[in-house]
C-alpha positions as a printed NumPy array, in Angstrom:
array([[  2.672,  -3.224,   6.523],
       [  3.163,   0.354,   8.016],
       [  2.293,   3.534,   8.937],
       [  3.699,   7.076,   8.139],
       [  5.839,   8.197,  11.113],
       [  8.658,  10.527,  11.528],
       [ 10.725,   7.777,  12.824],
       [ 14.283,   8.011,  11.973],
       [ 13.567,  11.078,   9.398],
       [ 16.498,  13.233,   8.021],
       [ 15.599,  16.818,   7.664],
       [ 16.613,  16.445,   3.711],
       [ 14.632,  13.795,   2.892],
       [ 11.278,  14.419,   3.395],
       [ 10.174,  11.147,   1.611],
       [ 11.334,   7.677,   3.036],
       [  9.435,   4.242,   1.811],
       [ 11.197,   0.474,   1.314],
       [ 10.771,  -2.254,   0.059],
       [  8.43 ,  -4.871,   1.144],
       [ 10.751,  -8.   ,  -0.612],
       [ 14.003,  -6.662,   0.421],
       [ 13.627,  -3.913,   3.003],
       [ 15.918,  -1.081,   0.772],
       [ 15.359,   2.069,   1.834],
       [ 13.913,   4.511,  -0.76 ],
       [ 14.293,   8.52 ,  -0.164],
       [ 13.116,  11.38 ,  -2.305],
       [ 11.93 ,  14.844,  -2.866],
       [  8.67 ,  13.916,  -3.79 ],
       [  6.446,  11.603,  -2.988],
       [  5.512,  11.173,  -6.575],
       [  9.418,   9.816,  -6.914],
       [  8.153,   6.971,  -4.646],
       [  5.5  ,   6.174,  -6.912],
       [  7.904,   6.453,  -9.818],
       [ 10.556,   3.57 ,  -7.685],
       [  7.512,   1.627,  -7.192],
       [  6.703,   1.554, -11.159],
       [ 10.09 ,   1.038, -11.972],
       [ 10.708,  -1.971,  -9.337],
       [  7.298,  -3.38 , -10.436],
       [  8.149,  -3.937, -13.747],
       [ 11.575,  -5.763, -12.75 ],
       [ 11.309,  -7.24 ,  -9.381],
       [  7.409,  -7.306,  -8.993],
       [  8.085,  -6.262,  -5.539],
       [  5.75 ,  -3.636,  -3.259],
       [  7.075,  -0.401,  -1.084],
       [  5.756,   0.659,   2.082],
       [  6.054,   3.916,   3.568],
       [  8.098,   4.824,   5.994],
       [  7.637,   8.742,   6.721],
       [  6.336,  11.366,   4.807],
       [  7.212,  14.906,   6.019],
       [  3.915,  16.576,   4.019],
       [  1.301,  18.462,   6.365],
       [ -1.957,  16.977,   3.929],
       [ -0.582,  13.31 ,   4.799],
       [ -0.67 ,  14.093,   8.516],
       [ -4.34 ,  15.993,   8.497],
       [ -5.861,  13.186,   6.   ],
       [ -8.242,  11.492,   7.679],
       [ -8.174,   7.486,   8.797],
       [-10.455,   6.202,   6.915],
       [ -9.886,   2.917,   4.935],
       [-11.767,   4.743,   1.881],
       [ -9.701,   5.871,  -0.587],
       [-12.094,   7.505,  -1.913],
       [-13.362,   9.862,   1.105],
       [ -9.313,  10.033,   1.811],
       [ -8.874,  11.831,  -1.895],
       [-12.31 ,  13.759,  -1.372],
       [-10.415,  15.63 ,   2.37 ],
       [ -6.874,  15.49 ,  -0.015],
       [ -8.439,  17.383,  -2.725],
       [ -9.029,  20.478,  -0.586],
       [ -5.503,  21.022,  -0.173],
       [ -4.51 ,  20.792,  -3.903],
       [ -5.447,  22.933,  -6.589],
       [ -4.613,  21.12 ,  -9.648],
       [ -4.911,  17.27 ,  -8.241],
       [ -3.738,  15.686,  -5.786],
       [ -0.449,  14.494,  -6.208],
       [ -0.746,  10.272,  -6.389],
       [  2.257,   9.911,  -4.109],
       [  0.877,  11.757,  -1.533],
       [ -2.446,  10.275,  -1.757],
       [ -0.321,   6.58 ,  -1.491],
       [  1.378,   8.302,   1.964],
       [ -2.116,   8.972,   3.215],
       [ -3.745,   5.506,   2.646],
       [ -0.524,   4.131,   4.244],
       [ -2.088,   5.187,   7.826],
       [ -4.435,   2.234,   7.359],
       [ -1.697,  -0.182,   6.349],
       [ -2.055,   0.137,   2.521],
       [  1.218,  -0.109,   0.113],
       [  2.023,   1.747,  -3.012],
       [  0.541,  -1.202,  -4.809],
       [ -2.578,  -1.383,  -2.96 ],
       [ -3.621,   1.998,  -3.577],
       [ -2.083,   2.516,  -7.158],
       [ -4.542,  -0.92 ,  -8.223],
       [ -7.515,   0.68 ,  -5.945],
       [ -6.936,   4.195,  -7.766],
       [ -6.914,   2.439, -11.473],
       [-10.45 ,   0.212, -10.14 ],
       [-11.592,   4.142,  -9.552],
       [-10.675,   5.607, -12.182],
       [-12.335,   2.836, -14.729],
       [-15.755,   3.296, -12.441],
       [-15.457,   6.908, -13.239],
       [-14.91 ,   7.901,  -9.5  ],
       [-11.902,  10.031,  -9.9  ],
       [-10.018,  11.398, -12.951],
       [ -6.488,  12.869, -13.672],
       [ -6.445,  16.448, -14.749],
       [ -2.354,  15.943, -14.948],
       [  0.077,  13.274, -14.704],
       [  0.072,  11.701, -11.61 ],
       [ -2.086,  14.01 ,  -9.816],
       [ -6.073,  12.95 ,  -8.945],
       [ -9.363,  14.753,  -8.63 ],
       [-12.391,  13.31 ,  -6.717],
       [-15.558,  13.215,  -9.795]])
């Protein structure tokens, strides 16, 4: 697994994560379009992405902590109307999580009642 870095980043992409089966390099705009490759491959390939970099100042202020939840609680400060889920996955990636790992720990929250989704894609601490 790995961590967010600026290793190797291209000042137009501001999004890079790949593959964990086959190592292809994803880039995007958003880090909600990573989430969207990682749905997408799921459902065909049932293959994982890790990040690679994520050029987003609440990524590189979120705190290590291997809590997802006290990760969104510090996220949520920066984000008016949710935090975006991409970002939240870029975050949780400092401690070695995938895409997977936190979209299946972010659906465990959300049917506890810990967090909710005001919008698509985009998370609030309860």
């Amino acid at each position: 697994m790995s961590s967010v870095s600026r290793t190797d980043q291209r000042a137009d992409v501001p999004f890079v994560a790949r593959s964990t089966e086959t190592g292809d390099r994803i880039e995007a705009s958003t880090a909600n379009e990573v989430v969207a490759v990682y749905r997408r491959q799921q459902g065909l390939l049932d293959t994982d992405l890790e990040w690679v970099f994520a050029d987003h100042q609440a990524v590189s202020e979120a705190p290590d902590s291997d809590s997802l939840e006290t990760v969104l609680q510090a996220l949520d400060e920066s984000f008016q109307n949710g935090v975006p889920l991409g970002i939240l996955t870029a975050a949780m990636s400092k401690q070695g999580w995938t895409v997977g790992d936190t979209v299946a720990e972010v659906y465990d929250l959300r049917m506890e009642g810990a967090l909710w989704e005001p919008r698509s894609d985009h998370l609030r601490p309860v």
